[in-house]
């Protein structure tokens, strides 16, 4: 019998991954999170992170417990997932200017420098990174990918939820999912 | 157009490899090699900057 795939929510930080995690949780899916990083001003509804996922290059032993569940793994770490794992990936996209603005606020709150690289340069770097990841993803036979645009989810939640339902299969509570699309979180308009 | 100097021994090796690799001239071969190397350095710097940003945000340990 085929094993349940790992459902991964991925993308750049601040691209709407936490909102998608919450939507999937509301939809009735099991979430793999340790709640170590708790809700704060940047993510008032929580981060939905699993600390071990940040160390995928060192420890992959936990991947077995992720089967059939949803886990957040940033785009930079997807290539660390061994090929024997079957994965369904929801990859979040968002306007780069909004991602950078949101990241900058988060860096400030974390006491990290924000001026080491210009917005233009880091934007170019992120675009190059995304291109590389997307090309790599296309070559992975064990990965199914659905690209979801955060900005479009806010505008057209039902259509996007339907796409997610089609990708992950029936059984999702789509009404609860649509309730999660909280426009109050859309603070980084630019 | 700027010029650079190479040691004779290195130039001989470059000339030999340029011919073997099918380049039309030593200049073409050297230009291609330098562009390839610089592009690789750029890419590596870009990845390092992305990594530093992700660490700063707490998404990479």
Coordinates of N, CA, C and O in Angstrom, one line a residue, chain A:
Chain A
X1 N 0.8 -1.2 0.0 CA 0.0 0.0 0.0 C 0.9 1.3 0.0 O 1.9 1.3 0.7
X2 N 0.5 2.2 -0.8 CA 1.3 3.4 -0.9 C 1.2 4.2 0.4 O 0.2 4.3 1.1
X3 N 2.4 4.8 0.8 CA 2.4 5.6 2.0 C 1.8 6.9 1.8 O 1.8 7.4 0.7
X4 N 1.2 7.5 2.9 CA 0.7 8.9 2.8 C 1.8 9.8 2.4 O 2.9 9.8 3.0
X5 N 1.6 10.7 1.5 CA 2.6 11.7 1.2 C 2.8 12.7 2.4 O 1.8 12.9 3.1
X6 N 3.9 13.4 2.4 CA 4.1 14.5 3.3 C 3.5 15.7 2.6 O 3.9 15.9 1.4
X7 N 2.7 16.4 3.3 CA 2.2 17.7 2.7 C 3.0 18.8 3.2 O 3.1 19.0 4.4
X8 N 3.6 19.5 2.2 CA 4.5 20.6 2.6 C 4.0 21.9 2.2 O 3.6 22.1 1.0
X9 N 4.1 22.9 3.1 CA 3.8 24.3 2.7 C 5.1 25.0 2.6 O 5.9 25.0 3.6
X10 N 5.4 25.5 1.4 CA 6.8 26.1 1.2 C 6.7 27.5 0.6 O 5.6 28.0 0.3
X11 N 7.9 28.0 0.4 CA 7.9 29.4 -0.2 C 9.0 30.2 0.6 O 9.7 29.7 1.4
X12 N 9.1 31.4 0.2 CA 10.0 32.3 1.0 C 9.3 32.7 2.3 O 8.1 32.8 2.4
X13 N 10.2 33.0 3.3 CA 9.6 33.5 4.5 C 8.8 34.8 4.3 O 9.2 35.7 3.5
X14 N 7.6 34.9 4.9 CA 6.6 36.0 4.7 C 5.9 36.0 3.4 O 5.4 37.0 2.9
X15 N 5.8 34.8 2.8 CA 5.0 34.7 1.6 C 3.6 34.1 1.8 O 2.9 33.8 0.8
X16 N 3.2 34.0 3.1 CA 1.9 33.5 3.4 C 1.9 32.0 3.8 O 0.8 31.4 3.8
X17 N 3.0 31.5 4.1 CA 3.0 30.1 4.5 C 2.3 29.8 5.8 O 1.6 28.8 5.9
X18 N 2.3 30.7 6.8 CA 1.6 30.5 8.0 C 0.1 30.5 7.8 O -0.6 29.7 8.4
X19 N -0.3 31.4 7.0 CA -1.8 31.5 6.7 C -2.2 30.2 6.0 O -3.3 29.7 6.4
X20 N -1.4 29.7 5.1 CA -1.8 28.4 4.4 C -1.8 27.3 5.4 O -2.7 26.4 5.3
X21 N -0.8 27.3 6.3 CA -0.8 26.2 7.4 C -2.1 26.3 8.2 O -2.8 25.2 8.4
X22 N -2.5 27.5 8.5 CA -3.8 27.6 9.3 C -5.0 27.2 8.5 O -5.9 26.6 9.0
X23 N -5.0 27.5 7.2 CA -6.1 27.1 6.4 C -6.2 25.6 6.3 O -7.3 25.0 6.4
X24 N -5.1 24.9 6.2 CA -5.1 23.5 6.0 C -5.5 22.8 7.4 O -6.2 21.8 7.4
X25 N -5.1 23.4 8.4 CA -5.5 22.9 9.8 C -7.0 23.1 9.9 O -7.7 22.1 10.3
X26 N -7.5 24.3 9.5 CA -9.0 24.5 9.6 C -9.7 23.5 8.6 O -10.8 23.1 8.9
X27 N -9.0 23.1 7.6 CA -9.6 22.2 6.6 C -9.7 20.8 7.1 O -10.3 19.9 6.5
X28 N -9.0 20.5 8.3 CA -9.1 19.2 8.9 C -7.9 18.4 8.8 O -7.9 17.2 9.2
X29 N -6.8 18.9 8.3 CA -5.5 18.2 8.2 C -4.7 18.2 9.5 O -4.8 19.2 10.2
X30 N -3.9 17.2 9.7 CA -3.0 17.2 10.9 C -1.8 18.0 10.5 O -1.2 17.8 9.5
X31 N -1.4 18.8 11.5 CA -0.3 19.7 11.3 C 0.9 19.2 12.1 O 0.7 18.8 13.3
X32 N 2.1 19.2 11.6 CA 3.2 18.9 12.4 C 3.9 20.2 12.8 O 4.5 20.9 12.0
X33 N 3.8 20.5 14.1 CA 4.4 21.7 14.6 C 4.7 21.4 16.1 O 4.2 20.5 16.7
X34 N 5.7 22.1 16.5 CA 6.1 21.9 17.9 C 5.8 23.1 18.8 O 6.0 23.1 20.0
X35 N 5.2 24.1 18.1 CA 4.8 25.4 18.9 C 5.9 26.0 19.6 O 5.7 26.8 20.6
X36 N 7.2 25.8 19.3 CA 8.3 26.4 20.0 C 8.3 27.9 19.6 O 8.5 28.8 20.5
X37 N 8.1 28.2 18.4 CA 8.0 29.6 18.0 C 6.6 30.0 18.1 O 5.8 29.7 17.3
X38 N 6.3 30.8 19.1 CA 4.9 31.1 19.4 C 4.5 32.4 18.6 O 5.3 33.1 18.1
X39 N 3.2 32.6 18.7 CA 2.6 33.8 18.0 C 3.2 35.1 18.5 O 3.6 35.2 19.7
X40 N 3.4 36.0 17.6 CA 3.9 37.4 18.0 C 3.4 38.4 17.0 O 2.5 38.1 16.2
X41 N 3.9 39.6 17.1 CA 3.4 40.7 16.3 C 3.5 40.4 14.8 O 2.7 40.8 14.0
X42 N 4.6 39.7 14.4 CA 4.8 39.3 13.0 C 3.8 38.3 12.5 O 3.4 38.3 11.3
X43 N 3.5 37.3 13.4 CA 2.5 36.2 13.0 C 1.6 36.1 14.2 O 1.7 35.2 15.0
X44 N 0.6 37.0 14.2 CA -0.4 36.9 15.4 C -1.1 35.6 15.5 O -1.7 35.4 16.6
X45 N -1.2 34.9 14.5 CA -1.9 33.6 14.6 C -1.0 32.4 14.7 O -1.4 31.2 14.6
X46 N 0.3 32.7 14.9 CA 1.2 31.6 15.1 C 2.0 31.3 13.9 O 1.6 31.6 12.8
X47 N 3.2 30.6 14.1 CA 4.1 30.3 13.0 C 3.9 29.0 12.3 O 4.3 28.7 11.2
X48 N 3.3 28.1 13.1 CA 3.1 26.7 12.6 C 4.4 26.1 12.1 O 4.5 25.5 11.1
X49 N 5.4 26.3 12.9 CA 6.7 25.7 12.5 C 7.1 24.5 13.3 O 6.5 24.2 14.4
X50 N 8.0 23.8 12.7 CA 8.6 22.6 13.4 C 10.1 22.8 13.3 O 10.7 22.8 12.2
X51 N 10.7 23.0 14.5 CA 12.1 23.4 14.6 C 13.0 22.5 13.8 O 14.0 22.9 13.2
X52 N 12.7 21.2 13.9 CA 13.6 20.2 13.2 C 13.6 20.4 11.7 O 14.5 20.0 11.1
X53 N 12.5 21.0 11.2 CA 12.5 21.2 9.7 C 13.5 22.2 9.3 O 13.9 22.3 8.1
X54 N 14.0 23.0 10.3 CA 15.1 24.0 9.9 C 16.4 23.4 9.9 O 17.4 24.0 9.6
X55 N 16.5 22.1 10.3 CA 17.8 21.4 10.3 C 17.8 20.2 9.4 O 18.4 19.2 9.7
X56 N 17.0 20.3 8.4 CA 16.9 19.2 7.4 C 18.2 18.7 6.9 O 18.3 17.5 6.5
X57 N 19.2 19.6 6.8 CA 20.4 19.2 6.2 C 21.2 18.3 7.2 O 22.1 17.6 6.8
X58 N 20.8 18.3 8.5 CA 21.5 17.6 9.5 C 20.7 16.4 10.0 O 21.3 15.3 10.3
X59 N 19.4 16.5 10.2 CA 18.6 15.5 10.7 C 17.3 15.3 9.9 O 16.5 16.2 9.8
X60 N 17.2 14.1 9.3 CA 16.0 13.8 8.5 C 15.1 12.7 9.1 O 14.2 12.3 8.5
X61 N 15.5 12.3 10.3 CA 14.9 11.2 10.9 C 13.4 11.4 11.2 O 12.6 10.5 11.3
X62 N 13.0 12.7 11.4 CA 11.6 13.0 11.7 C 10.7 13.0 10.5 O 9.5 13.0 10.7
X63 N 11.2 12.8 9.3 CA 10.3 12.9 8.1 C 9.3 11.8 8.2 O 8.2 12.0 7.7
X64 N 9.6 10.6 8.8 CA 8.6 9.5 8.9 C 7.3 10.0 9.6 O 6.2 9.6 9.2
X65 N 7.5 10.8 10.7 CA 6.4 11.2 11.4 C 5.6 12.3 10.7 O 4.5 12.7 11.2
X66 N 6.1 12.8 9.6 CA 5.4 13.9 8.9 C 4.5 13.3 7.8 O 3.7 14.0 7.2
X67 N 4.6 12.0 7.6 CA 3.8 11.4 6.5 C 2.3 11.5 6.9 O 1.9 11.2 8.0
X68 N 1.5 12.0 5.9 CA 0.1 12.2 6.1 C -0.2 13.5 6.9 O -1.4 13.8 7.1
X69 N 0.8 14.2 7.2 CA 0.6 15.5 7.9 C 1.1 16.7 7.1 O 1.8 16.5 6.1
X70 N 0.9 17.9 7.6 CA 1.3 19.1 6.9 C 2.5 19.7 7.7 O 2.4 19.8 8.9
X71 N 3.5 20.0 7.0 CA 4.7 20.6 7.7 C 5.2 21.8 6.8 O 5.1 21.7 5.6
X72 N 5.6 22.8 7.5 CA 6.2 24.0 6.8 C 7.7 23.8 6.6 O 8.4 23.6 7.6
X73 N 8.1 23.9 5.3 CA 9.6 23.8 5.0 C 9.9 24.9 4.0 O 9.3 24.9 2.9
X74 N 10.8 25.8 4.4 CA 11.1 26.9 3.5 C 11.7 26.4 2.2 O 12.4 25.4 2.2
X75 N 11.6 27.2 1.2 CA 12.1 26.8 -0.2 C 13.5 26.4 -0.2 O 13.9 25.5 -0.9
X76 N 14.3 27.1 0.6 CA 15.8 26.8 0.6 C 16.1 25.4 1.1 O 17.2 25.0 0.9
X77 N 15.2 24.8 1.8 CA 15.5 23.5 2.4 C 14.8 22.3 1.7 O 15.0 21.1 2.0
X78 N 14.0 22.6 0.6 CA 13.3 21.5 0.0 C 14.3 20.5 -0.7 O 14.0 19.3 -0.7
X79 N 15.4 21.0 -1.1 CA 16.3 20.0 -1.8 C 17.0 19.1 -0.8 O 17.7 18.1 -1.2
X80 N 16.8 19.3 0.5 CA 17.4 18.4 1.5 C 16.5 17.2 1.8 O 16.8 16.3 2.5
X81 N 15.3 17.2 1.2 CA 14.4 16.0 1.4 C 14.8 14.8 0.5 O 14.9 15.0 -0.7
X82 N 15.1 13.7 1.1 CA 15.5 12.6 0.3 C 14.4 12.1 -0.7 O 13.2 12.2 -0.4
X83 N 14.8 11.6 -1.8 CA 13.9 11.3 -2.9 C 12.9 10.2 -2.6 O 11.9 10.1 -3.2
X84 N 13.2 9.4 -1.6 CA 12.3 8.3 -1.3 C 11.0 8.8 -0.6 O 10.1 8.0 -0.4
X85 N 11.0 10.1 -0.3 CA 9.8 10.6 0.4 C 8.8 11.2 -0.7 O 9.2 12.0 -1.5
X86 N 7.6 10.7 -0.7 CA 6.6 11.3 -1.6 C 6.0 12.5 -0.9 O 5.6 12.5 0.2
X87 N 6.0 13.6 -1.7 CA 5.5 14.9 -1.1 C 4.5 15.6 -2.0 O 4.7 15.6 -3.2
X88 N 3.6 16.3 -1.4 CA 2.7 17.2 -2.1 C 3.0 18.6 -1.5 O 2.9 18.8 -0.3
X89 N 3.5 19.4 -2.4 CA 4.0 20.7 -2.0 C 3.0 21.9 -2.4 O 2.7 22.0 -3.6
X90 N 2.6 22.6 -1.5 CA 1.9 23.9 -1.8 C 2.9 25.0 -1.6 O 3.4 25.3 -0.5
X91 N 3.3 25.6 -2.8 CA 4.3 26.6 -2.8 C 3.7 28.0 -2.9 O 3.0 28.3 -3.9
X92 N 4.0 28.8 -1.9 CA 3.4 30.1 -1.8 C 4.2 31.1 -2.5 O 5.4 31.2 -2.5
X93 N 3.5 32.0 -3.3 CA 4.1 33.1 -4.0 C 3.4 34.4 -3.4 O 2.2 34.3 -3.1
X94 N 4.1 35.4 -3.5 CA 3.6 36.7 -3.0 C 4.4 37.8 -3.7 O 5.5 37.6 -4.1
X95 N 3.8 39.0 -3.8 CA 4.5 40.1 -4.4 C 5.8 40.3 -3.7 O 5.8 40.4 -2.4
X96 N 6.9 40.4 -4.4 CA 8.2 40.5 -3.7 C 8.3 41.7 -2.8 O 8.9 41.7 -1.8
X97 N 7.7 42.9 -3.3 CA 7.8 44.1 -2.5 C 7.2 43.9 -1.1 O 7.6 44.4 -0.1
X98 N 6.1 43.1 -1.1 CA 5.4 42.8 0.2 C 6.2 41.9 1.1 O 6.3 42.0 2.3
X99 N 6.8 40.9 0.4 CA 7.7 40.0 1.2 C 8.8 40.7 1.8 O 9.1 40.6 3.0
X100 N 9.5 41.6 1.1 CA 10.6 42.3 1.6 C 10.2 43.3 2.7 O 10.9 43.4 3.7
X101 N 9.1 43.9 2.5 CA 8.6 44.9 3.6 C 8.3 44.1 4.8 O 8.7 44.6 5.9
X102 N 7.7 43.0 4.7 CA 7.3 42.2 5.9 C 8.6 41.6 6.6 O 8.7 41.6 7.8
X103 N 9.5 41.2 5.7 CA 10.8 40.7 6.3 C 11.6 41.7 7.0 O 12.1 41.5 8.1
X104 N 11.5 42.9 6.5 CA 12.3 44.0 7.1 C 11.7 44.3 8.5 O 12.4 44.5 9.5
X105 N 10.4 44.4 8.6 CA 9.8 44.6 9.9 C 10.2 43.5 10.9 O 10.4 43.8 12.1
X106 N 10.2 42.3 10.4 CA 10.5 41.2 11.2 C 12.0 41.2 11.7 O 12.3 41.0 12.8
X107 N 12.9 41.6 10.8 CA 14.3 41.7 11.1 C 14.5 42.8 12.2 O 15.2 42.6 13.1
X108 N 13.8 43.9 12.0 CA 13.9 45.0 13.0 C 13.4 44.5 14.4 O 14.1 44.7 15.4
X109 N 12.3 43.8 14.4 CA 11.8 43.3 15.7 C 12.7 42.2 16.3 O 12.8 42.1 17.5
X110 N 13.5 41.5 15.5 CA 14.4 40.5 16.0 C 15.8 41.1 16.3 O 16.7 40.4 16.7
X111 N 15.9 42.4 16.1 CA 17.2 43.1 16.4 C 18.3 42.8 15.4 O 19.5 42.9 15.7
X112 N 17.8 42.4 14.2 CA 18.8 42.0 13.1 C 19.0 43.2 12.2 O 18.1 44.0 12.0
X113 N 20.2 43.3 11.6 CA 20.5 44.5 10.7 C 19.6 44.3 9.4 O 19.3 43.2 9.0
X114 N 19.2 45.5 8.9 CA 18.4 45.5 7.7 C 19.1 46.1 6.5 O 18.5 46.2 5.4
X115 N 20.3 46.6 6.8 CA 20.9 47.4 5.7 C 22.2 46.7 5.1 O 23.0 47.3 4.4
X116 N 22.3 45.4 5.4 CA 23.5 44.7 4.9 C 23.4 44.5 3.4 O 24.4 44.5 2.7
X117 N 22.2 44.3 2.9 CA 22.0 44.1 1.4 C 20.8 45.0 1.0 O 19.8 45.1 1.7
X118 N 20.9 45.7 -0.1 CA 19.8 46.6 -0.6 C 18.6 45.7 -1.0 O 18.7 44.6 -1.3
X119 N 17.4 46.4 -0.9 CA 16.2 45.7 -1.3 C 16.3 45.2 -2.8 O 15.9 44.1 -3.1
X120 N 17.0 46.0 -3.6 CA 17.1 45.6 -5.0 C 17.9 44.3 -5.2 O 17.6 43.4 -5.9
X121 N 19.0 44.3 -4.4 CA 19.9 43.1 -4.5 C 19.3 41.9 -3.9 O 19.3 40.8 -4.5
X122 N 18.7 42.0 -2.7 CA 18.1 40.8 -2.1 C 16.9 40.3 -2.9 O 16.7 39.1 -3.0
X123 N 16.2 41.3 -3.6 CA 15.1 40.9 -4.4 C 15.6 40.1 -5.6 O 15.1 39.0 -6.0
X124 N 16.7 40.5 -6.2 CA 17.3 39.8 -7.4 C 17.8 38.4 -6.9 O 17.6 37.4 -7.5
X125 N 18.4 38.4 -5.7 CA 18.8 37.1 -5.1 C 17.7 36.1 -4.9 O 17.8 34.9 -5.2
X126 N 16.6 36.7 -4.3 CA 15.4 35.8 -4.1 C 14.8 35.3 -5.4 O 14.4 34.2 -5.5
X127 N 14.7 36.2 -6.4 CA 14.2 35.7 -7.7 C 15.1 34.6 -8.3 O 14.5 33.6 -8.8
X128 N 16.4 34.8 -8.2 CA 17.3 33.8 -8.7 C 17.1 32.5 -7.9 O 17.1 31.4 -8.5
X129 N 16.9 32.6 -6.6 CA 16.7 31.5 -5.7 C 15.4 30.7 -6.1 O 15.4 29.5 -6.3
X130 N 14.4 31.5 -6.3 CA 13.1 30.9 -6.7 C 13.1 30.2 -8.0 O 12.6 29.1 -8.2
X131 N 13.8 30.8 -9.0 CA 14.0 30.2 -10.3 C 14.7 28.8 -10.2 O 14.2 27.8 -10.7
X132 N 15.7 28.9 -9.4 CA 16.5 27.6 -9.2 C 15.7 26.6 -8.5 O 15.7 25.4 -8.9
X133 N 15.0 26.9 -7.5 CA 14.1 26.0 -6.8 C 13.0 25.4 -7.7 O 12.8 24.2 -7.7
X134 N 12.4 26.3 -8.5 CA 11.3 25.9 -9.3 C 11.8 24.9 -10.4 O 11.2 23.9 -10.7
X135 N 13.0 25.2 -11.0 CA 13.6 24.3 -12.0 C 13.9 22.9 -11.3 O 13.6 21.9 -11.9
X136 N 14.4 23.0 -10.1 CA 14.8 21.8 -9.4 C 13.5 21.0 -9.1 O 13.5 19.7 -9.3
X137 N 12.5 21.7 -8.6 CA 11.2 21.0 -8.3 C 10.6 20.2 -9.5 O 10.1 19.1 -9.3
X138 N 10.7 20.8 -10.7 CA 10.2 20.2 -11.9 C 10.8 18.9 -12.2 O 10.3 18.0 -12.8
X139 N 12.0 18.7 -11.7 CA 12.8 17.5 -12.0 C 12.6 16.4 -11.0 O 13.3 15.4 -11.1
X140 N 11.8 16.7 -9.9 CA 11.7 15.7 -8.8 C 10.4 14.8 -9.1 O 9.3 15.3 -8.9
X141 N 10.6 13.5 -9.4 CA 9.5 12.7 -9.7 C 8.6 12.4 -8.4 O 7.5 12.0 -8.6
X142 N 9.2 12.6 -7.3 CA 8.4 12.3 -6.0 C 7.7 13.5 -5.5 O 7.0 13.4 -4.4
X143 N 7.8 14.6 -6.2 CA 7.1 15.8 -5.7 C 5.9 16.2 -6.6 O 6.1 16.3 -7.8
X144 N 4.7 16.5 -6.0 CA 3.6 17.1 -6.7 C 3.6 18.5 -6.2 O 3.7 18.8 -5.0
X145 N 3.4 19.5 -7.1 CA 3.5 20.9 -6.7 C 2.3 21.7 -7.1 O 1.8 21.6 -8.2
X146 N 1.8 22.5 -6.2 CA 0.7 23.4 -6.5 C 1.2 24.8 -6.1 O 1.6 25.0 -4.9
X147 N 1.2 25.7 -7.0 CA 1.6 27.1 -6.7 C 0.4 27.9 -6.4 O -0.6 27.9 -7.1
X148 N 0.5 28.6 -5.2 CA -0.6 29.4 -4.8 C -0.1 30.8 -4.5 O 0.9 31.0 -3.8
X149 N -0.8 31.8 -5.0 CA -0.5 33.2 -4.8 C -1.2 33.8 -3.6 O -2.4 33.8 -3.6
X150 N -0.4 34.2 -2.7 CA -1.0 34.8 -1.4 C -2.0 35.9 -1.7 O -3.1 36.0 -1.2
X151 N -1.5 36.8 -2.6 CA -2.3 38.0 -2.9 C -3.7 37.6 -3.6 O -4.7 38.2 -3.3
X152 N -3.6 36.5 -4.4 CA -4.8 36.1 -5.0 C -5.7 35.3 -4.1 O -7.0 35.4 -4.2
X153 N -5.1 34.7 -3.1 CA -6.0 34.0 -2.1 C -6.8 35.0 -1.3 O -8.0 34.8 -1.1
X154 N -6.2 36.2 -1.1 CA -7.0 37.2 -0.4 C -8.1 37.8 -1.2 O -9.2 38.2 -0.7
X155 N -7.9 37.8 -2.5 CA -8.9 38.4 -3.4 C -9.9 37.3 -3.8 O -11.1 37.6 -3.9
X156 N -9.5 36.1 -4.0 CA -10.4 35.0 -4.5 C -10.2 33.8 -3.6 O -9.7 32.8 -4.1
X157 N -10.6 33.9 -2.4 CA -10.3 32.7 -1.5 C -11.0 31.4 -2.0 O -10.3 30.4 -2.0
X158 N -12.2 31.5 -2.4 CA -12.9 30.3 -2.7 C -12.3 29.5 -3.9 O -12.2 28.3 -3.9
X159 N -11.9 30.3 -4.9 CA -11.3 29.7 -6.1 C -10.0 29.0 -5.7 O -9.7 27.9 -6.2
X160 N -9.3 29.6 -4.9 CA -8.0 29.0 -4.5 C -8.2 27.8 -3.6 O -7.4 26.8 -3.7
X161 N -9.2 27.9 -2.7 CA -9.4 26.8 -1.8 C -9.9 25.6 -2.7 O -9.5 24.4 -2.4
X162 N -10.6 25.9 -3.7 CA -11.1 24.8 -4.6 C -9.8 24.1 -5.3 O -9.8 22.9 -5.5
X163 N -8.9 24.9 -5.7 CA -7.6 24.4 -6.3 C -6.9 23.5 -5.3 O -6.4 22.5 -5.6
X164 N -6.9 24.0 -4.0 CA -6.2 23.2 -3.0 C -6.9 21.9 -2.8 O -6.3 20.8 -2.6
X165 N -8.2 22.0 -2.7 CA -9.1 20.7 -2.6 C -8.8 19.8 -3.7 O -8.6 18.6 -3.5
X166 N -8.7 20.3 -4.9 CA -8.5 19.4 -6.1 C -7.1 18.8 -6.0 O -6.9 17.7 -6.4
X167 N -6.1 19.5 -5.4 CA -4.8 19.0 -5.3 C -4.6 18.0 -4.2 O -3.9 17.0 -4.4
X168 N -5.2 18.3 -3.1 CA -5.0 17.4 -1.9 C -6.1 16.3 -1.8 O -6.0 15.3 -1.1
X169 N -7.2 16.5 -2.5 CA -8.3 15.5 -2.5 C -9.5 16.0 -1.7 O -9.4 17.0 -1.0
X170 N -10.6 15.3 -1.8 CA -11.8 15.7 -1.1 C -11.7 15.5 0.4 O -10.7 15.0 0.9
X171 N -12.6 16.0 1.1 CA -12.6 15.8 2.5 C -12.2 17.0 3.3 O -12.3 17.1 4.5
X172 N -11.7 18.1 2.6 CA -11.3 19.3 3.3 C -12.5 20.1 3.7 O -13.5 20.2 2.9
X173 N -12.5 20.7 4.8 CA -13.6 21.6 5.2 C -13.3 23.0 4.6 O -12.7 23.8 5.2
X174 N -13.9 23.1 3.4 CA -13.6 24.4 2.7 C -14.2 25.6 3.3 O -13.6 26.7 3.2
X175 N -15.3 25.4 4.0 CA -15.9 26.6 4.6 C -15.0 27.1 5.8 O -14.8 28.3 5.9
X176 N -14.5 26.2 6.6 CA -13.6 26.7 7.6 C -12.3 27.3 7.1 O -11.8 28.2 7.6
X177 N -11.9 26.7 6.0 CA -10.7 27.2 5.3 C -10.9 28.7 4.9 O -10.0 29.5 5.1
X178 N -12.0 29.0 4.3 CA -12.3 30.3 3.8 C -12.3 31.3 5.0 O -12.0 32.5 4.9
X179 N -12.8 30.8 6.2 CA -12.8 31.7 7.3 C -11.5 32.1 7.8 O -11.3 33.1 8.5
X180 N -10.4 31.4 7.4 CA -9.1 31.7 7.9 C -8.5 32.9 7.1 O -7.6 33.6 7.6
X181 N -9.0 33.1 5.9 CA -8.4 34.1 5.1 C -8.7 35.5 5.7 O -9.7 36.1 5.4
X182 N -7.8 35.9 6.5 CA -8.1 37.0 7.4 C -7.4 38.2 6.8 O -6.2 38.4 6.8
X183 N -8.2 39.1 6.3 CA -7.7 40.2 5.6 C -6.9 41.2 6.5 O -6.2 42.0 6.1
X184 N -7.2 41.0 7.8 CA -6.5 41.9 8.7 C -5.0 41.6 8.7 O -4.2 42.5 9.1
X185 N -4.6 40.4 8.3 CA -3.2 40.1 8.2 C -2.5 40.8 7.0 O -1.3 40.8 6.9
X186 N -3.3 41.3 6.1 CA -2.8 41.9 4.9 C -2.3 43.3 5.2 O -2.9 44.3 4.8
X187 N -1.2 43.4 5.9 CA -0.8 44.7 6.4 C 0.3 45.3 5.6 O 0.7 46.4 5.8
X188 N 0.8 44.5 4.7 CA 2.0 45.0 4.0 C 1.8 45.5 2.6 O 2.6 45.4 1.7
X189 N 0.6 46.1 2.4 CA 0.2 46.6 1.1 C 1.3 47.6 0.6 O 1.7 48.4 1.4
X190 N 1.7 47.5 -0.6 CA 2.7 48.4 -1.1 C 2.5 48.7 -2.5 O 2.2 47.8 -3.3

